[in-house]
Tab-separated table of C-alpha atoms and ligand atoms in Angstrom:
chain	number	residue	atom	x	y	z
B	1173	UNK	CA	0.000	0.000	0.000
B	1174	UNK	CA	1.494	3.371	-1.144
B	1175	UNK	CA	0.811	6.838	0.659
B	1176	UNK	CA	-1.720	7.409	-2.329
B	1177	UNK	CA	-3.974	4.611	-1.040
B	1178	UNK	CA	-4.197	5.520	2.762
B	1179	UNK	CA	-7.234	6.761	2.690
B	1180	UNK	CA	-9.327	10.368	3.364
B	1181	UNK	CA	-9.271	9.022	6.652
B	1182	UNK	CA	-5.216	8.906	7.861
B	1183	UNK	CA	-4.737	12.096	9.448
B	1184	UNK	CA	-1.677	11.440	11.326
B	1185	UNK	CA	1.743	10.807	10.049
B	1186	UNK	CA	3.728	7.479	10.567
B	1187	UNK	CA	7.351	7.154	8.906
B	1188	UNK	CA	5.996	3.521	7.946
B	1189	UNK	CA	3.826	5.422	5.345
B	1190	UNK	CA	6.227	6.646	3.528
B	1191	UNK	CA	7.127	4.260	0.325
B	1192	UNK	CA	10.209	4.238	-1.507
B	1193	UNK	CA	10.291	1.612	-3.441
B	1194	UNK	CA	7.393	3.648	-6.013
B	1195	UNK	CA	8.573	7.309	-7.781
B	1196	UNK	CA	6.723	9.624	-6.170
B	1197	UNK	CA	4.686	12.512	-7.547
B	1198	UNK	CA	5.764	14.963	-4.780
B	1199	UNK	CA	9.441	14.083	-4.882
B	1200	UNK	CA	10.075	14.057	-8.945
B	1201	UNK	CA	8.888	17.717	-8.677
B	1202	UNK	CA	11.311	18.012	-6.320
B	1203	UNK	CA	13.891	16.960	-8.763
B	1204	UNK	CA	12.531	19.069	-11.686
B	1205	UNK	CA	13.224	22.093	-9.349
B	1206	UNK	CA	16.249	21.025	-8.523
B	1207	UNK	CA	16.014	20.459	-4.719
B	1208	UNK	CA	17.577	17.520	-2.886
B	1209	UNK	CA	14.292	15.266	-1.301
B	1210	UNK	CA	14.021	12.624	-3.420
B	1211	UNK	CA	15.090	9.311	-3.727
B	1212	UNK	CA	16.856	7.480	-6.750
B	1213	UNK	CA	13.416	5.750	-7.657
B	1214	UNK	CA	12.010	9.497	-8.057
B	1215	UNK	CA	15.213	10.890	-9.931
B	1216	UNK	CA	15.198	7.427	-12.149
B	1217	UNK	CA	11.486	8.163	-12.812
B	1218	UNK	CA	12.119	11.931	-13.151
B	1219	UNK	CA	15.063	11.188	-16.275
B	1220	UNK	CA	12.659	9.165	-18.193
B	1221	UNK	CA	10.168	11.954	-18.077
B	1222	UNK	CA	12.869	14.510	-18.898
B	1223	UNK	CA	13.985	12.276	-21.496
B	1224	UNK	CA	10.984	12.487	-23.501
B	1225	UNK	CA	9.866	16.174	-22.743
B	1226	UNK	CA	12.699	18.173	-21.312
B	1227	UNK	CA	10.864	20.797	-20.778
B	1228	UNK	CA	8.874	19.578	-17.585
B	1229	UNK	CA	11.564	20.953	-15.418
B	1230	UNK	CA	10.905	24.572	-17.348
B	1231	UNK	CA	7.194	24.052	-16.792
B	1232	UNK	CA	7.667	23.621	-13.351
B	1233	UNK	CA	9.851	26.573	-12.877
B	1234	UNK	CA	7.106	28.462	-14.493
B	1235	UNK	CA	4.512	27.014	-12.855
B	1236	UNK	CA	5.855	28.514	-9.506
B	1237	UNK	CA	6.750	31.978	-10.870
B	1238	UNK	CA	2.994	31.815	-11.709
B	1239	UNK	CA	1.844	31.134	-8.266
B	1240	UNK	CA	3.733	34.038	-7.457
B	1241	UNK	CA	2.198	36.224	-9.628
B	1242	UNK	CA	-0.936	34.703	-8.706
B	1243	UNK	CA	-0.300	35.436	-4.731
B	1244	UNK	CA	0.944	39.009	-5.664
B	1245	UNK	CA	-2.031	40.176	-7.160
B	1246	UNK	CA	-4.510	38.125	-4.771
B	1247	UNK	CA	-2.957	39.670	-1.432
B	1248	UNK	CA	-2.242	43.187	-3.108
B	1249	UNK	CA	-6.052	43.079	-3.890
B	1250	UNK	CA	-6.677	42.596	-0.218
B	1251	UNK	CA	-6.936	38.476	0.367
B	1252	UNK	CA	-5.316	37.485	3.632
B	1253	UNK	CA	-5.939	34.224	3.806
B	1254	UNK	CA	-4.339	30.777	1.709
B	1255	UNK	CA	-5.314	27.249	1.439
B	1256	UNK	CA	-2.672	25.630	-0.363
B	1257	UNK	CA	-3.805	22.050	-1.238
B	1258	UNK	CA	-1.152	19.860	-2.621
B	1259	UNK	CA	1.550	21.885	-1.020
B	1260	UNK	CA	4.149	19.280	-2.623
B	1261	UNK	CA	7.817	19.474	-0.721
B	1262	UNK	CA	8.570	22.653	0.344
B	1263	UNK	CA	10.588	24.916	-2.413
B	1264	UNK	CA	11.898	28.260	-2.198
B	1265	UNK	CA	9.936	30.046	-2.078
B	1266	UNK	CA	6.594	28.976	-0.599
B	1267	UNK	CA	3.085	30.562	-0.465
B	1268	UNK	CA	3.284	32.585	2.466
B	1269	UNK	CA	7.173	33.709	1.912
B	1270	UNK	CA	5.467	34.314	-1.862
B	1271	UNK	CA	1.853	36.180	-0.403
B	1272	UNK	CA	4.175	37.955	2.796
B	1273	UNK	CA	6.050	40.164	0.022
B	1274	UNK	CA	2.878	42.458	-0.381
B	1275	UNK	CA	0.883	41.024	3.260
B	1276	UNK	CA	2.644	39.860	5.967
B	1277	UNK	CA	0.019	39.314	7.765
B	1278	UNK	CA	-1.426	36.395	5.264
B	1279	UNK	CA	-2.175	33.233	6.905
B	1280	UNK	CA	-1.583	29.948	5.077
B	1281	UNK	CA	-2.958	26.243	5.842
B	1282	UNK	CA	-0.744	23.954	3.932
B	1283	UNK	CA	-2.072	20.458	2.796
B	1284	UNK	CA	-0.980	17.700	1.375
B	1285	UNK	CA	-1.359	13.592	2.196
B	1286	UNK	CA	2.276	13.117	1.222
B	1287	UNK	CA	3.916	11.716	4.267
B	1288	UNK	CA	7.390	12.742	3.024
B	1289	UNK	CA	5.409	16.106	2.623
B	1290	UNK	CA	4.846	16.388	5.721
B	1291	UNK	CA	8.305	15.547	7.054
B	1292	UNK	CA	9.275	18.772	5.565
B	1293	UNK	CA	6.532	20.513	6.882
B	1294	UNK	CA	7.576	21.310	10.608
B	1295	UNK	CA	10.864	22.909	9.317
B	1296	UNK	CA	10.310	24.281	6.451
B	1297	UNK	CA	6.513	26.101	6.323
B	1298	UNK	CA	5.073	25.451	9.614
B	1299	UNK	CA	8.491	27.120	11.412
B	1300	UNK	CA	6.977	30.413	10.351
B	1301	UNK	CA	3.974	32.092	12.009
B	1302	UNK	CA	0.528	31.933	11.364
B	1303	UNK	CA	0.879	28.663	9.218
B	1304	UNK	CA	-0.256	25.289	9.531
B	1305	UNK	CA	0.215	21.508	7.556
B	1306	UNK	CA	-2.425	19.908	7.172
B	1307	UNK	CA	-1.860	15.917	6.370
B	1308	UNK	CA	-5.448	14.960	4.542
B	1309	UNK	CA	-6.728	14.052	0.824
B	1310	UNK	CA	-8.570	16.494	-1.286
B	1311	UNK	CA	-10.973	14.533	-2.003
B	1312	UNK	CA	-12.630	14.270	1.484
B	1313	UNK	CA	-13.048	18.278	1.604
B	1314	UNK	CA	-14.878	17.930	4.629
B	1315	UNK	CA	-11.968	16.435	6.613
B	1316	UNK	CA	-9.867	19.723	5.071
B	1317	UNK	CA	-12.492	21.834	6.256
B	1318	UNK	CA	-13.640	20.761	9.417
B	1319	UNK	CA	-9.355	19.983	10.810
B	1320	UNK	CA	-9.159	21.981	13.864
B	1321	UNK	CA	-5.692	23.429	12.659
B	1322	UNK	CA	-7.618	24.772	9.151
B	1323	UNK	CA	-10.536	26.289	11.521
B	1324	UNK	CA	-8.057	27.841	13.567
B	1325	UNK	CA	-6.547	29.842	11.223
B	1326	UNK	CA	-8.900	30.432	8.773
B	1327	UNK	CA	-11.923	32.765	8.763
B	1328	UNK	CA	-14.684	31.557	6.933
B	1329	UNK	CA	-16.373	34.910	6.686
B	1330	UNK	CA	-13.373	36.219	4.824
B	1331	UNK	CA	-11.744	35.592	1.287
B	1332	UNK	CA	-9.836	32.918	0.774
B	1333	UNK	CA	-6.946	32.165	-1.800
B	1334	UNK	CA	-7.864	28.444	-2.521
B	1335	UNK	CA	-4.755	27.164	-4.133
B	1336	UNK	CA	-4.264	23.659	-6.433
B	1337	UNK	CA	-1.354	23.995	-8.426
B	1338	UNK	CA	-0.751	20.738	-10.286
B	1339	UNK	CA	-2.699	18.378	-8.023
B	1340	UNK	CA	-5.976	17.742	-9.841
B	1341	UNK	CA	-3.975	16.489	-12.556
B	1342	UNK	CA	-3.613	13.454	-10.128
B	1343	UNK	CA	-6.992	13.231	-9.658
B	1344	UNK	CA	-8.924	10.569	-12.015
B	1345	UNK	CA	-11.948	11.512	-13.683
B	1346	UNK	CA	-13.690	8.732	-11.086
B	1347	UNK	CA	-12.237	11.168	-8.504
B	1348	UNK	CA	-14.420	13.789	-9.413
B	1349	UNK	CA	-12.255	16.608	-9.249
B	1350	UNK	CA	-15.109	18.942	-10.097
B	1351	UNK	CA	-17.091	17.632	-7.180
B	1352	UNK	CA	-14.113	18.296	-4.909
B	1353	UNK	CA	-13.703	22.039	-6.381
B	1354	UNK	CA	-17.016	22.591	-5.507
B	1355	UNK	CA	-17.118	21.468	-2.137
B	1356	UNK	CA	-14.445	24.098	-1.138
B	1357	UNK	CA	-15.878	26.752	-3.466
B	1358	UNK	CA	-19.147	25.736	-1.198
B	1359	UNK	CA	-17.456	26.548	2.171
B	1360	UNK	CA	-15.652	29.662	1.006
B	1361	UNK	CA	-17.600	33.119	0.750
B	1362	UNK	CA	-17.608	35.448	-1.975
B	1363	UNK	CA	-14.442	37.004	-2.668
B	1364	UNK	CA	-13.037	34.131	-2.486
B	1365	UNK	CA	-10.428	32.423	-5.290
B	1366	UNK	CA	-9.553	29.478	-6.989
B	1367	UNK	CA	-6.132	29.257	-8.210
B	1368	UNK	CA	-5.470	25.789	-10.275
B	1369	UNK	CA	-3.135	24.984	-12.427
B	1370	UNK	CA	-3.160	21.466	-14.621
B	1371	UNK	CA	-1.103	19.123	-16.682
B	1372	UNK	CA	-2.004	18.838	-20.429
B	1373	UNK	CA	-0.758	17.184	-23.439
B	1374	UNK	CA	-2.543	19.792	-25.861
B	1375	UNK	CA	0.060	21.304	-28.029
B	1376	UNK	CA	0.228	25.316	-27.503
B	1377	UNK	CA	-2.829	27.014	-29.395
B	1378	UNK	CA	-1.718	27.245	-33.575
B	1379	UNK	CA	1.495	25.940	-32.790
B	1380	UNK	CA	1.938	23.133	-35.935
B	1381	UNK	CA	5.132	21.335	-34.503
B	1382	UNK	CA	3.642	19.899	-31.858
B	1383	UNK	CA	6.262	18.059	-29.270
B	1384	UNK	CA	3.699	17.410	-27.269
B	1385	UNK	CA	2.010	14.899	-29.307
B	1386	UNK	CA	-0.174	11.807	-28.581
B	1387	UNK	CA	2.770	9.093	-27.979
B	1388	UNK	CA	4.654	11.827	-25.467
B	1389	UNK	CA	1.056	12.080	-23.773
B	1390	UNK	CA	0.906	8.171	-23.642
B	1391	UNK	CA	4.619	7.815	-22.587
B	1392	UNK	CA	4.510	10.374	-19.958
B	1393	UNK	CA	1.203	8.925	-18.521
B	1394	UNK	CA	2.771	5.560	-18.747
B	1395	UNK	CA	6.062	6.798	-16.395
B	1396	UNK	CA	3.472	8.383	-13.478
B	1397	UNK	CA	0.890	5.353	-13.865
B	1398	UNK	CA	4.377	3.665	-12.252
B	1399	UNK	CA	4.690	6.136	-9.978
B	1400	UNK	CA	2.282	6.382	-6.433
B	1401	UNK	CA	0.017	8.525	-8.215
B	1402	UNK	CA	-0.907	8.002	-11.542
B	1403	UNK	CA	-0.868	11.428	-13.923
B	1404	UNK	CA	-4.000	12.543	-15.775
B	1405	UNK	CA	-3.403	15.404	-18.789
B	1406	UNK	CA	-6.383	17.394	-19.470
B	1407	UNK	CA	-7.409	19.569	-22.598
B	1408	UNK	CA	-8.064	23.549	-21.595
B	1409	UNK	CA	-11.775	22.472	-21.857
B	1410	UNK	CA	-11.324	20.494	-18.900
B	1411	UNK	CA	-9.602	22.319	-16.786
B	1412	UNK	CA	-11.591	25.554	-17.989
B	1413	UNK	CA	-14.946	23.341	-16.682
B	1414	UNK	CA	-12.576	22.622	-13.499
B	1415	UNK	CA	-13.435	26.061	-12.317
B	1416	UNK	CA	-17.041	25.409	-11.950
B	1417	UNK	CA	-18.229	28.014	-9.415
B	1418	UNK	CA	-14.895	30.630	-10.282
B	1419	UNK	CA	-15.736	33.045	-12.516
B	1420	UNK	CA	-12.569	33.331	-14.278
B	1421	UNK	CA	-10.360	36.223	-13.728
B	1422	UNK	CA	-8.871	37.324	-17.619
B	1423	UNK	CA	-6.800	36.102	-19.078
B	1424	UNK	CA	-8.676	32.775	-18.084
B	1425	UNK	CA	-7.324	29.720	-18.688
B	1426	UNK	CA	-3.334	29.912	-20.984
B	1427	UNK	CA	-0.268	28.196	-20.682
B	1428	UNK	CA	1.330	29.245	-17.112
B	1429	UNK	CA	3.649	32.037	-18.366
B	1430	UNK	CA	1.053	34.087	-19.932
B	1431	UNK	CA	-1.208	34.513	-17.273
B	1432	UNK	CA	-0.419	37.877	-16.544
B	1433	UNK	CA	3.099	38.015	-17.319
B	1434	UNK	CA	5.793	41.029	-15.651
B	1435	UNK	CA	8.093	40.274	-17.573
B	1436	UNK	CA	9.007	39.239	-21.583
B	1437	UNK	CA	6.542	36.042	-22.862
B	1438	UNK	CA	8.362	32.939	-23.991
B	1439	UNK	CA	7.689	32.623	-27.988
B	1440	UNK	CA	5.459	29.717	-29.044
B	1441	UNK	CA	7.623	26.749	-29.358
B	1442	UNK	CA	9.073	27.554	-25.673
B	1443	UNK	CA	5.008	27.765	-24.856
B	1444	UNK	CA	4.396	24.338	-26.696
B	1445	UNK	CA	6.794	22.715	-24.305
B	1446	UNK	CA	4.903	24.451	-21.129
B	1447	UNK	CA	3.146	21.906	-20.597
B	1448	UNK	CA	0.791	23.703	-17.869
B	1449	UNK	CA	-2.524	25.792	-17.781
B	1450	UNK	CA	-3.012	28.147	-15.168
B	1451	UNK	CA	-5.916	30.769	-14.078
B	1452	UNK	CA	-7.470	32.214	-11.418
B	1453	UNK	CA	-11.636	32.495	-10.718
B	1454	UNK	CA	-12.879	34.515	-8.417
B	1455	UNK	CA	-16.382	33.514	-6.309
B	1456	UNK	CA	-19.092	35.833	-6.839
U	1442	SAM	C1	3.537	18.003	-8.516
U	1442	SAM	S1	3.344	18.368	-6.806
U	1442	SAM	C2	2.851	20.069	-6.909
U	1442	SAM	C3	3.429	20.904	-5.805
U	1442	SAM	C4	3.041	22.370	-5.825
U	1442	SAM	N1	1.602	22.547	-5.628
U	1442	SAM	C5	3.478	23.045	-7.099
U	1442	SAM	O1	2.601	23.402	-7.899
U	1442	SAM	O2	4.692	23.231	-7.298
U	1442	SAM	C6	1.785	17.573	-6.405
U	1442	SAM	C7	1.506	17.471	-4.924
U	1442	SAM	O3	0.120	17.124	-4.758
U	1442	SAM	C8	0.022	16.160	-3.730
U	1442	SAM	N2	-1.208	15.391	-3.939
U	1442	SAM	C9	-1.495	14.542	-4.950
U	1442	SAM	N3	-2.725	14.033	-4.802
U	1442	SAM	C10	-3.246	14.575	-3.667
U	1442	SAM	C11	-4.478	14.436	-2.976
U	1442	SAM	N4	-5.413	13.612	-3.440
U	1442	SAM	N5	-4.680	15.136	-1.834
U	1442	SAM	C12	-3.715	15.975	-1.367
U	1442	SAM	N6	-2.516	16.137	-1.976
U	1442	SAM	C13	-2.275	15.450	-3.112
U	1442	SAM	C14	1.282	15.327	-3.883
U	1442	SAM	O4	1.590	14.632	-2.699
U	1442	SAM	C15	2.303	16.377	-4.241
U	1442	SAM	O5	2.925	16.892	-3.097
């Protein structure tokens, strides 16, 4: 039995949960950015995905500079609060060091029901104030929302920055993912966003030289369905319909570096091999 297949219902952390012996999800993203938690079934797992599509470890790098952006704008337009779901092994640098550069006041509730994640946890997010890790499964909301540590920090009369970058994408369709969305968006008030970012294997809008073609989609798929959590790509449809309750902030849903860029846009083919989409929707 792998972390992945604890059950909604684990809550605390045991060392014996933690499995080696399968690549792990939380620990190959690790590798992509470069930092030093993960094991040689991860990095193994990590080189055949880099072998066929380099560019993951770019997309990654640009999927946090997003979340950055993201954070920037959400706190400078007042939001004080962040549930970060799928926190994956802390990186530099995190939500709240991220949402702290305009509010320092912002509270964040990390989650994730990575066991290694949550190893990290105690020195690496939860050593600052006014944070928390939260060890549960997204898809028993209710167990997010109802933890003691969440309703401690959290206000549930004020916006909330509801963040899942690259997490549904491990989600099946049987999972639901919308369902799970929805049950947050549910709990949050108005104000309130959603920011989600997603794994595809649609080739960048017009661009004719696809790398991202069908058998890259199948081989990548087939590397993570080896791995504790199995990977599922969407098409911008999807993850547009992801959204559900968010109305979505412009530019909606793009590839991760053109969602409100501050700086110069990478040209199309670099965009082809971003393999993320990324937006932000607000609750009305
Ligand atoms: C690829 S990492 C993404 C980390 C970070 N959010 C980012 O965007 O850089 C995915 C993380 O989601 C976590 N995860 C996957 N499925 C989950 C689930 N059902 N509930 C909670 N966390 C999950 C994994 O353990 C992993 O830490």
């Amino acid at each position: 039995m792998g972390p992945y297949d604890k059950g909604p219902e684990h809550s605390g952390f045991s060392a014996d949960a933690i499995d080696t012996s399968k690549a792990h999800p939380a620990r190959m993203n690790d590798y992509y950015l470069g930092g030093w938690d993960n094991y040689e079934v991860d990095r193994e797992a990590g080189d055949r995905v880099l072998a066929m599509h380099p560019q993951v470890r770019e997309s990654a790098v640009a999927n946090r500079a997003f979340l950055g952006r993201a954070l920037r704008e959400l706190t400078g337009g007042g939001i004080r609060q962040i549930i970060d779901i799928g926190t994956g092994i802390p990186t530099s640098p995190n939500a709240h060091e991220m949402a702290r550069e305009v509010a320092p006041d912002t509270v964040v509730v990390y989650v994730d029901n990575d066991p290694i994640v949550a190893t990290h946890a105690g020195a690496r997010l939860t050593n600052a104030e006014r944070t928390a890790f939260v060890l549960a499964d997204l898809r028993d909301p209710k167990a997010i929302l109802d933890h003691p540590d969440v309703r401690a920090l959290i206000d549930f009369e004020q916006p909330v920055a509801l963040v899942m970058c690259i997490v549904l994408t491990f989600l099946r369709d049987e999972d639901d993912p919308a369902a799970c969305v929805a049950a947050f968006a549910d709990a949050l008030p108005a104000g309130s966003h959603l920011v989600l970012t997603h794994s595809t294997y649609e080739p960048y809008e017009g661009y004719a030289e696809g790398r991202v073609e069908e058998w890259k989609r199948t081989a990548v798929e087939e590397v993570y369905q080896g791995s504790a959590a199995p990977l599922t790509l969407r098409s911008k449809a999807e993850v547009t319909s992801l959204f559900g309750p968010f109305t979505l902030l412009e530019p909606g849903v793009v590839r991760v570096p053109l969602w409100r860029p501050d700086g110069e846009v990478p040209g199309a083919a670099e965009l082809n091999d971003i393999v993320f989409y990324g937006g932000v929707g607000r609750k009305d």
